[in-house]
Every structure is written in C-alpha cells, then in structure tokens.
Amino acid sequence: MAVAARPGSKLPPGANRILFVKNLSYNITGDDLYDLFGRYGGIRQIRIGNEAKTKGTAFVVFDDVMDAKNGLEHLNGFHLQERYIVVLYHMPAKQEAAAKADIERREKELEELKRKHNIGDES
C-alpha cells in the first residue's frame, strides 16, 4: 500500500503504521497503551504479548503511518510504569529472516545429534 507523505515530512526506510513495543511492564493493560499511544493518532488495534516469549511486548497499529512515526519519535525511551519502553517499526521481513536462520541452525543441530547417537531417518 503506497502512502503519500505529507509536505515537509519524510518517512524513514521501513516506516509503517505498525509499531513494536518492548520492555513493557508485565502489568500493562490495553487501556494503558491506548491512552499513551492514542495521543499521537487513531489506533486501529493493540496486541499485548501474553505468552512466556512475548510478555512485555506489544504491537500498536495506527490508522495512519505519519501518526505511527510521531508516536515512535515521542515514545521511544518513554518512562512508563517504572520502565523505559523501546518503540520500533514492525519489520516482518527481518523477523522472517531471523526465524528462517533459527530453523536452519536447529536443523543442523538435530542432524549432528542424530549422527552422534546413530539415529537414522526412518521412512
């Protein structure tokens, strides 16, 4: 989806309307995040991580990319509930590449373990 930039404003590479927020308090609520991020524009959705690997993180989806940019610029490093939050643009391509590299690493480890313990692939 192409986004027309407003006059006088420039978007950095990778900017989009989805922000990834980390270092959140485990006690944070959706209302807390709506109140904070809503100051910078319309919010379409907020998803808070609730599993072991995702606790302390959230995705904030703005209606407009410029509102997301404004929110990121103002809230990265913001002190919230005794923590300094980290706000980044969501970059799924980088996450997919990291996940793919992790899968390849795990597959190599599995092959080494199979070789070490003389376990063959049975069909």
PDB file of C-alpha atoms in Angstrom:
ATOM      1  CA  MET A   1       0.000   0.000   0.000  1.00  0.00           C
ATOM      2  CA  ALA A   2       1.558   3.282  -1.083  1.00  0.00           C
ATOM      3  CA  VAL A   3       1.386   6.128   1.370  1.00  0.00           C
ATOM      4  CA  ALA A   4       1.631   9.742   0.283  1.00  0.00           C
ATOM      5  CA  ALA A   5       3.886  11.670   2.639  1.00  0.00           C
ATOM      6  CA  ARG A   6       2.653  14.978   3.970  1.00  0.00           C
ATOM      7  CA  PRO A   7       4.515  18.061   2.775  1.00  0.00           C
ATOM      8  CA  GLY A   8       7.566  18.793   4.920  1.00  0.00           C
ATOM      9  CA  SER A   9       7.687  15.359   6.486  1.00  0.00           C
ATOM     10  CA  LYS A  10       9.871  12.456   5.482  1.00  0.00           C
ATOM     11  CA  LEU A  11       9.434   8.814   6.383  1.00  0.00           C
ATOM     12  CA  PRO A  12      12.475   6.727   7.254  1.00  0.00           C
ATOM     13  CA  PRO A  13      13.066   3.449   5.392  1.00  0.00           C
ATOM     14  CA  GLY A  14      10.909   0.664   6.788  1.00  0.00           C
ATOM     15  CA  ALA A  15       8.384   3.047   8.325  1.00  0.00           C
ATOM     16  CA  ASN A  16       4.890   1.655   8.518  1.00  0.00           C
ATOM     17  CA  ARG A  17       1.821   2.056  10.686  1.00  0.00           C
ATOM     18  CA  ILE A  18       2.628  -0.920  12.933  1.00  0.00           C
ATOM     19  CA  LEU A  19       4.885  -0.303  15.920  1.00  0.00           C
ATOM     20  CA  PHE A  20       6.561  -2.992  18.010  1.00  0.00           C
ATOM     21  CA  VAL A  21       6.901  -2.034  21.672  1.00  0.00           C
ATOM     22  CA  LYS A  22       9.138  -3.884  24.115  1.00  0.00           C
ATOM     23  CA  ASN A  23      10.365  -3.621  27.705  1.00  0.00           C
ATOM     24  CA  LEU A  24       6.793  -3.114  28.900  1.00  0.00           C
ATOM     25  CA  SER A  25       5.733  -3.883  32.445  1.00  0.00           C
ATOM     26  CA  TYR A  26       4.012  -7.258  32.711  1.00  0.00           C
ATOM     27  CA  ASN A  27       1.134  -5.400  34.379  1.00  0.00           C
ATOM     28  CA  ILE A  28       0.445  -3.124  31.389  1.00  0.00           C
ATOM     29  CA  THR A  29      -3.106  -3.113  30.032  1.00  0.00           C
ATOM     30  CA  GLY A  30      -4.548  -2.353  26.635  1.00  0.00           C
ATOM     31  CA  ASP A  31      -6.198   0.747  28.099  1.00  0.00           C
ATOM     32  CA  ASP A  32      -2.810   1.996  29.332  1.00  0.00           C
ATOM     33  CA  LEU A  33      -1.370   1.665  25.841  1.00  0.00           C
ATOM     34  CA  TYR A  34      -4.446   3.168  24.144  1.00  0.00           C
ATOM     35  CA  ASP A  35      -4.182   6.196  26.461  1.00  0.00           C
ATOM     36  CA  LEU A  36      -0.467   6.631  25.773  1.00  0.00           C
ATOM     37  CA  PHE A  37      -0.255   5.936  22.039  1.00  0.00           C
ATOM     38  CA  GLY A  38      -3.685   7.424  21.287  1.00  0.00           C
ATOM     39  CA  ARG A  39      -2.247  10.886  21.972  1.00  0.00           C
ATOM     40  CA  TYR A  40      -0.450  10.622  18.622  1.00  0.00           C
ATOM     41  CA  GLY A  41      -3.310   9.497  16.394  1.00  0.00           C
ATOM     42  CA  GLY A  42      -6.046   6.989  15.766  1.00  0.00           C
ATOM     43  CA  ILE A  43      -5.310   3.461  16.942  1.00  0.00           C
ATOM     44  CA  ARG A  44      -6.698   0.565  14.939  1.00  0.00           C
ATOM     45  CA  GLN A  45      -5.501  -2.263  17.210  1.00  0.00           C
ATOM     46  CA  ILE A  46      -3.214  -3.087  20.131  1.00  0.00           C
ATOM     47  CA  ARG A  47      -1.978  -6.633  20.773  1.00  0.00           C
ATOM     48  CA  ILE A  48      -0.175  -7.341  24.041  1.00  0.00           C
ATOM     49  CA  GLY A  49       2.049 -10.413  24.334  1.00  0.00           C
ATOM     50  CA  ASN A  50       0.762 -12.874  26.906  1.00  0.00           C
ATOM     51  CA  GLU A  51       2.988 -15.932  26.465  1.00  0.00           C
ATOM     52  CA  ALA A  52       6.401 -16.565  28.005  1.00  0.00           C
ATOM     53  CA  LYS A  53       8.340 -15.386  24.929  1.00  0.00           C
ATOM     54  CA  THR A  54       6.101 -12.377  24.222  1.00  0.00           C
ATOM     55  CA  LYS A  55       5.420 -10.977  27.700  1.00  0.00           C
ATOM     56  CA  GLY A  56       6.485  -7.360  27.982  1.00  0.00           C
ATOM     57  CA  THR A  57       5.860  -6.670  24.289  1.00  0.00           C
ATOM     58  CA  ALA A  58       3.011  -5.271  22.222  1.00  0.00           C
ATOM     59  CA  PHE A  59       2.074  -4.317  18.693  1.00  0.00           C
ATOM     60  CA  VAL A  60       0.349  -0.971  18.182  1.00  0.00           C
ATOM     61  CA  VAL A  61      -1.384  -0.475  14.836  1.00  0.00           C
ATOM     62  CA  PHE A  62      -2.129   3.130  13.909  1.00  0.00           C
ATOM     63  CA  ASP A  63      -4.645   4.234  11.279  1.00  0.00           C
ATOM     64  CA  ASP A  64      -2.013   6.452   9.620  1.00  0.00           C
ATOM     65  CA  VAL A  65       1.727   5.950   9.060  1.00  0.00           C
ATOM     66  CA  MET A  66       2.525   9.560   9.989  1.00  0.00           C
ATOM     67  CA  ASP A  67       0.791   9.103  13.350  1.00  0.00           C
ATOM     68  CA  ALA A  68       2.888   5.968  13.916  1.00  0.00           C
ATOM     69  CA  LYS A  69       6.047   7.939  13.063  1.00  0.00           C
ATOM     70  CA  ASN A  70       5.048  10.679  15.507  1.00  0.00           C
ATOM     71  CA  GLY A  71       4.290   8.130  18.231  1.00  0.00           C
ATOM     72  CA  LEU A  72       7.617   6.364  17.709  1.00  0.00           C
ATOM     73  CA  GLU A  73       9.567   9.629  17.817  1.00  0.00           C
ATOM     74  CA  HIS A  74       7.906  10.753  21.041  1.00  0.00           C
ATOM     75  CA  LEU A  75       7.600   7.473  22.926  1.00  0.00           C
ATOM     76  CA  ASN A  76      10.833   5.571  22.239  1.00  0.00           C
ATOM     77  CA  GLY A  77      12.633   5.727  25.591  1.00  0.00           C
ATOM     78  CA  PHE A  78       9.498   6.955  27.404  1.00  0.00           C
ATOM     79  CA  HIS A  79       9.337   6.101  31.130  1.00  0.00           C
ATOM     80  CA  LEU A  80       6.185   4.042  31.708  1.00  0.00           C
ATOM     81  CA  GLN A  81       5.383   2.086  34.877  1.00  0.00           C
ATOM     82  CA  GLU A  82       8.987   2.155  36.156  1.00  0.00           C
ATOM     83  CA  ARG A  83      10.454   1.059  32.788  1.00  0.00           C
ATOM     84  CA  TYR A  84      11.862   2.765  29.733  1.00  0.00           C
ATOM     85  CA  ILE A  85       9.965   1.404  26.757  1.00  0.00           C
ATOM     86  CA  VAL A  86      11.532   0.687  23.364  1.00  0.00           C
ATOM     87  CA  VAL A  87       9.412   1.529  20.323  1.00  0.00           C
ATOM     88  CA  LEU A  88      10.380   0.267  16.857  1.00  0.00           C
ATOM     89  CA  TYR A  89       8.731  -0.074  13.473  1.00  0.00           C
ATOM     90  CA  HIS A  90       7.435  -3.610  12.932  1.00  0.00           C
ATOM     91  CA  MET A  91       9.656  -5.219  10.293  1.00  0.00           C
ATOM     92  CA  PRO A  92       8.240  -8.634   9.393  1.00  0.00           C
ATOM     93  CA  ALA A  93      10.879  -9.316   6.706  1.00  0.00           C
ATOM     94  CA  LYS A  94      13.669  -9.090   9.294  1.00  0.00           C
ATOM     95  CA  GLN A  95      11.726 -11.281  11.707  1.00  0.00           C
ATOM     96  CA  GLU A  96      11.090 -13.871   8.997  1.00  0.00           C
ATOM     97  CA  ALA A  97      14.803 -13.912   8.075  1.00  0.00           C
ATOM     98  CA  ALA A  98      15.771 -14.364  11.730  1.00  0.00           C
ATOM     99  CA  ALA A  99      13.220 -17.163  12.139  1.00  0.00           C
ATOM    100  CA  LYS A 100      14.483 -18.899   8.999  1.00  0.00           C
ATOM    101  CA  ALA A 101      18.095 -18.690  10.242  1.00  0.00           C
ATOM    102  CA  ASP A 102      16.987 -20.121  13.608  1.00  0.00           C
ATOM    103  CA  ILE A 103      15.220 -23.040  11.897  1.00  0.00           C
ATOM    104  CA  GLU A 104      18.310 -23.775   9.796  1.00  0.00           C
ATOM    105  CA  ARG A 105      20.505 -23.697  12.922  1.00  0.00           C
ATOM    106  CA  ARG A 106      18.149 -26.056  14.753  1.00  0.00           C
ATOM    107  CA  GLU A 107      18.021 -28.452  11.797  1.00  0.00           C
ATOM    108  CA  LYS A 108      21.837 -28.604  11.731  1.00  0.00           C
ATOM    109  CA  GLU A 109      21.911 -29.283  15.487  1.00  0.00           C
ATOM    110  CA  LEU A 110      19.350 -32.058  15.022  1.00  0.00           C
ATOM    111  CA  GLU A 111      21.411 -33.656  12.244  1.00  0.00           C
ATOM    112  CA  GLU A 112      24.540 -33.515  14.416  1.00  0.00           C
ATOM    113  CA  LEU A 113      22.694 -35.149  17.315  1.00  0.00           C
ATOM    114  CA  LYS A 114      21.320 -37.876  15.015  1.00  0.00           C
ATOM    115  CA  ARG A 115      24.825 -38.555  13.714  1.00  0.00           C
ATOM    116  CA  LYS A 116      26.307 -38.545  17.218  1.00  0.00           C
ATOM    117  CA  HIS A 117      23.736 -41.041  18.514  1.00  0.00           C
ATOM    118  CA  ASN A 118      23.493 -43.148  15.336  1.00  0.00           C
ATOM    119  CA  ILE A 119      19.871 -42.296  14.701  1.00  0.00           C
ATOM    120  CA  GLY A 120      18.799 -42.618  11.083  1.00  0.00           C
ATOM    121  CA  ASP A 121      15.780 -41.205   9.313  1.00  0.00           C
ATOM    122  CA  GLU A 122      13.187 -43.959   9.094  1.00  0.00           C
ATOM    123  CA  SER A 123      10.544 -43.750   6.418  1.00  0.00           C
TER     124      SER A 123
END
